[in-house]
């Protein structure tokens, strides 16, 4: 029956298979729109039939968040895979949501430019999914996160309405910024169809300074690097946890990167300068279970102390105040207790503990948020019938 | 005329605030009748000068009780009428909330009250080697609360971004009167991002956590004088083309230079058709290399000046920073426009502005942030001459049409306010505007927070979200639209 209503839209639809499962919930059908208009047609049809929709790009983060309460239609954006316009002279690109971040990077590199947004997956992640989950990587320290680089967006609301905000110029304060609202909204407000980003020239050169530290040294070194006028683009930690040493890597980009990296190595008192990123740089290895900590950078010591005996490994930035935690071996026995324990220790120092992915029920994935009532009101306005990724996001939104 | 709700509300406000914080004296009320855009004026019904977030929340709750609209105002330097008061409403002025509450250099942030001036933040941390990056040209007086409302930019946002990129958290009073904290670190929807730049229509910021930036190791400012705007424009393209992102790229045309010369004797090179100001900053080694490239790129300039210290730098910036006020020296009246075009469209758009200028017999001085295509044409006219004001209006509006036609924006940093609401439908579809107003309805279903700004058509939010049953009488009679 679902298939019938959707087929009338003329959009390609197929029955869902076991590979289409969203957090354990198997959708009825998969719709494969090829244009913004087709997304709109599918959503109109779904609105008419009261069907719940979960949008998907590369599917790399489909198991993040809560499982949806229901999922009738998986809206696969893989066919919206065109870079619409790369205006190199304006340092701007407009792209469809289904373009993969690596394909976009390749296209931009041809003109010596890049979107300075690191993706934590080696391949497959799309523009739309990267925005919807608001993942951030090492260079967020220098360039900001997805919302800081996004300058225009096209979204399709649950009733099929196509709306745009922002535009294709970087400097623009006309109207509300829907791009900010949809970035990190986990598919719960509508479908991200197109995005326009500001770009940066590819750096002339890159150097990495690699060193090993004991836990107690990290904060001081990180603070020195963050305040350095050599302007590193990123500082990352990689730590198996426990009593193992911590690897700290600094990225320096731009002209004279070699000299600046040497200067930083000198200031750190140890380390090796290389032009190769470590294999783990900015990547999530295994995200069956993944926790994100955010914290004021000067609280790095408390964060490391809190993580030390959890059996979790840590990767991320002590200068941006954002790290990921993953189990090193067996998943923890009392996961809910582990999460609440981390919250108890880190909330007093201004930290946030978010469970991005976990195959468990009964875990408070997001923790308390002052603005949750306002968030609910936003959801009610955009998706009054709760048909977009219902239950996936904070507070069961 | 007796306005009963307002009178009753005023009595309630007196119970909430100290006596000298509630202003009803008509003479004093008139000092608040406009912001920096002086041709929109309205005397506020009542003005309050709260000293705490709780007082603002109390005022807003009282406004809710009596169904009276309210408008927030910082220093009143806005250029789009965003703080234009309502005769039937309350003007909430944050000028008494000027405390820097906390400076936290290890976390590179400061917590301030909304009435603190933009420059005061930098002054509080400059000696420690930090600064607050967004630098609107009114930074000596404009308030950070106003900057948050307008998502203010400045000359250096080419490299460093706008207010929204430098705010970590805001405590706000929602249009219902609740105190809520929006924090970048919190999970959930990015309501902070949506709030910043909403021009006071989603509530009032009462405490603001700003990010502080490290002072760059080196700054080099270059002034290049070209015979024509075209040559200057080519230099800008070449700078971007070789992969340099300067902190700022500013351009002025001959008429703007003439005005600046008359006003502040900035001694820009004589006979220049255009001057380009390029500021490079960052690690010293990087700046040195970029400067060498810049010199090659500007080889077509007939004069090149370089500043490496603050005094020399101030001399170069003097003419540019005074440009708006300076045109008063060469014209009895003028309109400051703010529009954006893709940088590569600048030559075409400037040529089209020239044609408009000739066609209407109205002089236009061009001052712009060339790096990001943000134009500030100064449309000059003589207000004593009959019809000149209207012609200037026409030219000013036509410039915005040019911006839209070339894929740009009707405002890069001054905001929409009351002034440009009518242009919004030229840039956005009805669906775009309706969708934006869903956010408005979520925050402010009663439409009390700075109504009449940003959006050209007020829309009803509907009482209960959900499937609609029947049609609202105002919709049926064609007086309003519902969505």
mmCIF file of C-alpha atoms in Angstrom, chain B residues 134-283:
data_model
loop_
_atom_site.group_PDB
_atom_site.id
_atom_site.type_symbol
_atom_site.label_atom_id
_atom_site.label_comp_id
_atom_site.label_asym_id
_atom_site.label_seq_id
_atom_site.Cartn_x
_atom_site.Cartn_y
_atom_site.Cartn_z
ATOM 1 C CA UNK B 134 34.262 41.003 14.955
ATOM 2 C CA UNK B 135 34.836 44.712 14.430
ATOM 3 C CA UNK B 136 31.854 46.668 13.091
ATOM 4 C CA UNK B 137 32.952 50.230 12.338
ATOM 5 C CA UNK B 138 30.774 51.488 15.192
ATOM 6 C CA UNK B 139 32.707 49.287 17.618
ATOM 7 C CA UNK B 140 33.552 52.100 20.014
ATOM 8 C CA UNK B 141 29.893 52.548 20.902
ATOM 9 C CA UNK B 142 27.858 49.612 19.615
ATOM 10 C CA UNK B 143 26.817 47.038 22.208
ATOM 11 C CA UNK B 144 27.551 43.346 22.121
ATOM 12 C CA UNK B 145 23.845 42.639 22.643
ATOM 13 C CA UNK B 146 23.096 44.581 19.483
ATOM 14 C CA UNK B 147 25.917 42.749 17.691
ATOM 15 C CA UNK B 148 24.308 39.427 18.656
ATOM 16 C CA UNK B 149 20.894 40.596 17.452
ATOM 17 C CA UNK B 150 22.294 41.770 14.116
ATOM 18 C CA UNK B 151 25.049 39.161 13.656
ATOM 19 C CA UNK B 152 27.393 42.085 13.066
ATOM 20 C CA UNK B 153 30.362 41.817 10.776
ATOM 21 C CA UNK B 154 33.101 44.321 10.157
ATOM 22 C CA UNK B 155 36.085 44.819 7.904
ATOM 23 C CA UNK B 156 37.916 41.763 9.224
ATOM 24 C CA UNK B 157 35.129 39.204 8.866
ATOM 25 C CA UNK B 158 36.576 38.175 5.483
ATOM 26 C CA UNK B 159 39.043 35.977 7.350
ATOM 27 C CA UNK B 160 37.532 35.698 10.817
ATOM 28 C CA UNK B 161 33.780 35.484 10.267
ATOM 29 C CA UNK B 162 30.890 37.243 11.944
ATOM 30 C CA UNK B 163 29.470 37.554 15.420
ATOM 31 C CA UNK B 164 27.830 34.120 15.158
ATOM 32 C CA UNK B 165 31.226 32.506 14.689
ATOM 33 C CA UNK B 166 32.530 34.103 17.901
ATOM 34 C CA UNK B 167 29.737 33.558 20.402
ATOM 35 C CA UNK B 168 29.951 30.517 22.678
ATOM 36 C CA UNK B 169 26.726 30.977 24.611
ATOM 37 C CA UNK B 170 23.900 33.378 25.336
ATOM 38 C CA UNK B 171 21.565 33.555 28.253
ATOM 39 C CA UNK B 172 18.347 34.876 26.776
ATOM 40 C CA UNK B 173 14.965 35.995 27.925
ATOM 41 C CA UNK B 174 12.535 34.238 25.614
ATOM 42 C CA UNK B 175 9.519 36.143 24.282
ATOM 43 C CA UNK B 176 7.511 34.366 27.012
ATOM 44 C CA UNK B 177 9.780 35.775 29.699
ATOM 45 C CA UNK B 178 11.752 32.627 30.541
ATOM 46 C CA UNK B 179 15.489 32.704 31.159
ATOM 47 C CA UNK B 180 17.146 30.066 28.969
ATOM 48 C CA UNK B 181 20.780 29.391 28.140
ATOM 49 C CA UNK B 182 21.741 28.572 24.558
ATOM 50 C CA UNK B 183 25.208 27.070 24.483
ATOM 51 C CA UNK B 184 27.309 25.879 21.558
ATOM 52 C CA UNK B 185 28.463 22.922 23.603
ATOM 53 C CA UNK B 186 24.946 21.686 24.315
ATOM 54 C CA UNK B 187 23.527 18.867 22.228
ATOM 55 C CA UNK B 188 20.265 19.434 20.386
ATOM 56 C CA UNK B 189 19.191 21.980 17.809
ATOM 57 C CA UNK B 190 21.560 24.891 17.273
ATOM 58 C CA UNK B 191 19.169 27.464 18.690
ATOM 59 C CA UNK B 192 22.127 29.712 19.459
ATOM 60 C CA UNK B 193 22.899 29.844 15.744
ATOM 61 C CA UNK B 194 19.270 30.572 14.940
ATOM 62 C CA UNK B 195 19.016 33.244 17.649
ATOM 63 C CA UNK B 196 22.089 35.224 16.603
ATOM 64 C CA UNK B 197 21.085 37.542 13.785
ATOM 65 C CA UNK B 198 17.359 37.231 14.460
ATOM 66 C CA UNK B 199 17.226 40.986 15.073
ATOM 67 C CA UNK B 200 15.493 40.864 18.418
ATOM 68 C CA UNK B 201 12.542 38.840 17.134
ATOM 69 C CA UNK B 202 13.351 35.671 19.115
ATOM 70 C CA UNK B 203 14.062 37.236 22.482
ATOM 71 C CA UNK B 204 16.667 39.325 24.274
ATOM 72 C CA UNK B 205 20.236 38.298 25.091
ATOM 73 C CA UNK B 206 20.982 39.040 28.739
ATOM 74 C CA UNK B 207 24.416 37.454 29.184
ATOM 75 C CA UNK B 208 26.836 36.696 26.393
ATOM 76 C CA UNK B 209 29.872 34.427 26.337
ATOM 77 C CA UNK B 210 32.221 35.570 23.588
ATOM 78 C CA UNK B 211 35.219 33.767 22.217
ATOM 79 C CA UNK B 212 38.494 35.646 22.456
ATOM 80 C CA UNK B 213 41.100 35.348 19.736
ATOM 81 C CA UNK B 214 44.862 35.449 20.087
ATOM 82 C CA UNK B 215 46.447 38.602 18.723
ATOM 83 C CA UNK B 216 48.286 37.702 15.516
ATOM 84 C CA UNK B 217 52.057 37.707 15.606
ATOM 85 C CA UNK B 218 52.361 40.046 12.649
ATOM 86 C CA UNK B 219 50.082 42.508 10.890
ATOM 87 C CA UNK B 220 50.963 44.276 7.667
ATOM 88 C CA UNK B 221 48.644 46.796 6.117
ATOM 89 C CA UNK B 222 49.083 47.870 2.531
ATOM 90 C CA UNK B 223 47.482 50.760 0.719
ATOM 91 C CA UNK B 224 47.618 50.470 -3.061
ATOM 92 C CA UNK B 225 46.484 53.316 -5.280
ATOM 93 C CA UNK B 226 45.191 52.452 -8.747
ATOM 94 C CA UNK B 227 44.179 54.638 -11.641
ATOM 95 C CA UNK B 228 40.847 52.881 -11.974
ATOM 96 C CA UNK B 229 38.384 50.728 -10.063
ATOM 97 C CA UNK B 230 38.872 48.017 -12.705
ATOM 98 C CA UNK B 231 42.586 47.742 -11.916
ATOM 99 C CA UNK B 232 41.819 47.575 -8.214
ATOM 100 C CA UNK B 233 39.253 44.857 -8.858
ATOM 101 C CA UNK B 234 41.746 42.828 -10.861
ATOM 102 C CA UNK B 235 44.196 42.999 -7.973
ATOM 103 C CA UNK B 236 41.510 41.673 -5.607
ATOM 104 C CA UNK B 237 40.813 38.723 -7.930
ATOM 105 C CA UNK B 238 44.510 37.989 -8.184
ATOM 106 C CA UNK B 239 44.952 38.003 -4.399
ATOM 107 C CA UNK B 240 42.144 35.477 -3.958
ATOM 108 C CA UNK B 241 43.400 33.532 -6.982
ATOM 109 C CA UNK B 242 46.826 32.835 -5.456
ATOM 110 C CA UNK B 243 45.245 31.495 -2.283
ATOM 111 C CA UNK B 244 45.819 34.370 0.107
ATOM 112 C CA UNK B 245 43.043 35.065 2.607
ATOM 113 C CA UNK B 246 43.823 38.535 3.940
ATOM 114 C CA UNK B 247 42.242 39.738 7.179
ATOM 115 C CA UNK B 248 40.599 42.501 5.165
ATOM 116 C CA UNK B 249 40.385 43.852 1.611
ATOM 117 C CA UNK B 250 38.717 47.246 1.354
ATOM 118 C CA UNK B 251 38.201 49.479 -1.660
ATOM 119 C CA UNK B 252 37.124 53.093 -2.143
ATOM 120 C CA UNK B 253 36.408 54.891 -5.389
ATOM 121 C CA UNK B 254 37.441 58.431 -6.385
ATOM 122 C CA UNK B 255 34.331 60.104 -4.986
ATOM 123 C CA UNK B 256 34.640 58.322 -1.634
ATOM 124 C CA UNK B 257 38.328 59.269 -1.490
ATOM 125 C CA UNK B 258 37.446 62.888 -2.226
ATOM 126 C CA UNK B 259 34.969 62.891 0.661
ATOM 127 C CA UNK B 260 37.389 61.268 3.085
ATOM 128 C CA UNK B 261 40.075 63.762 2.065
ATOM 129 C CA UNK B 262 37.714 66.669 2.709
ATOM 130 C CA UNK B 263 36.678 65.321 6.097
ATOM 131 C CA UNK B 264 39.792 63.899 7.715
ATOM 132 C CA UNK B 265 42.675 64.800 5.369
ATOM 133 C CA UNK B 266 43.731 61.183 5.133
ATOM 134 C CA UNK B 267 46.325 62.028 2.439
ATOM 135 C CA UNK B 268 45.561 59.147 0.138
ATOM 136 C CA UNK B 269 47.595 59.277 -3.100
ATOM 137 C CA UNK B 270 46.438 62.100 -5.317
ATOM 138 C CA UNK B 271 44.630 61.222 -8.527
ATOM 139 C CA UNK B 272 43.687 57.718 -7.465
ATOM 140 C CA UNK B 273 40.662 56.221 -9.199
ATOM 141 C CA UNK B 274 40.571 53.620 -6.454
ATOM 142 C CA UNK B 275 42.465 52.770 -3.328
ATOM 143 C CA UNK B 276 42.735 49.257 -2.034
ATOM 144 C CA UNK B 277 43.527 48.530 1.602
ATOM 145 C CA UNK B 278 44.784 45.020 2.209
ATOM 146 C CA UNK B 279 45.570 43.766 5.682
ATOM 147 C CA UNK B 280 47.588 40.591 6.126
ATOM 148 C CA UNK B 281 47.898 39.005 9.537
ATOM 149 C CA UNK B 282 49.059 35.771 11.090
ATOM 150 C CA UNK B 283 52.374 34.100 11.886
#
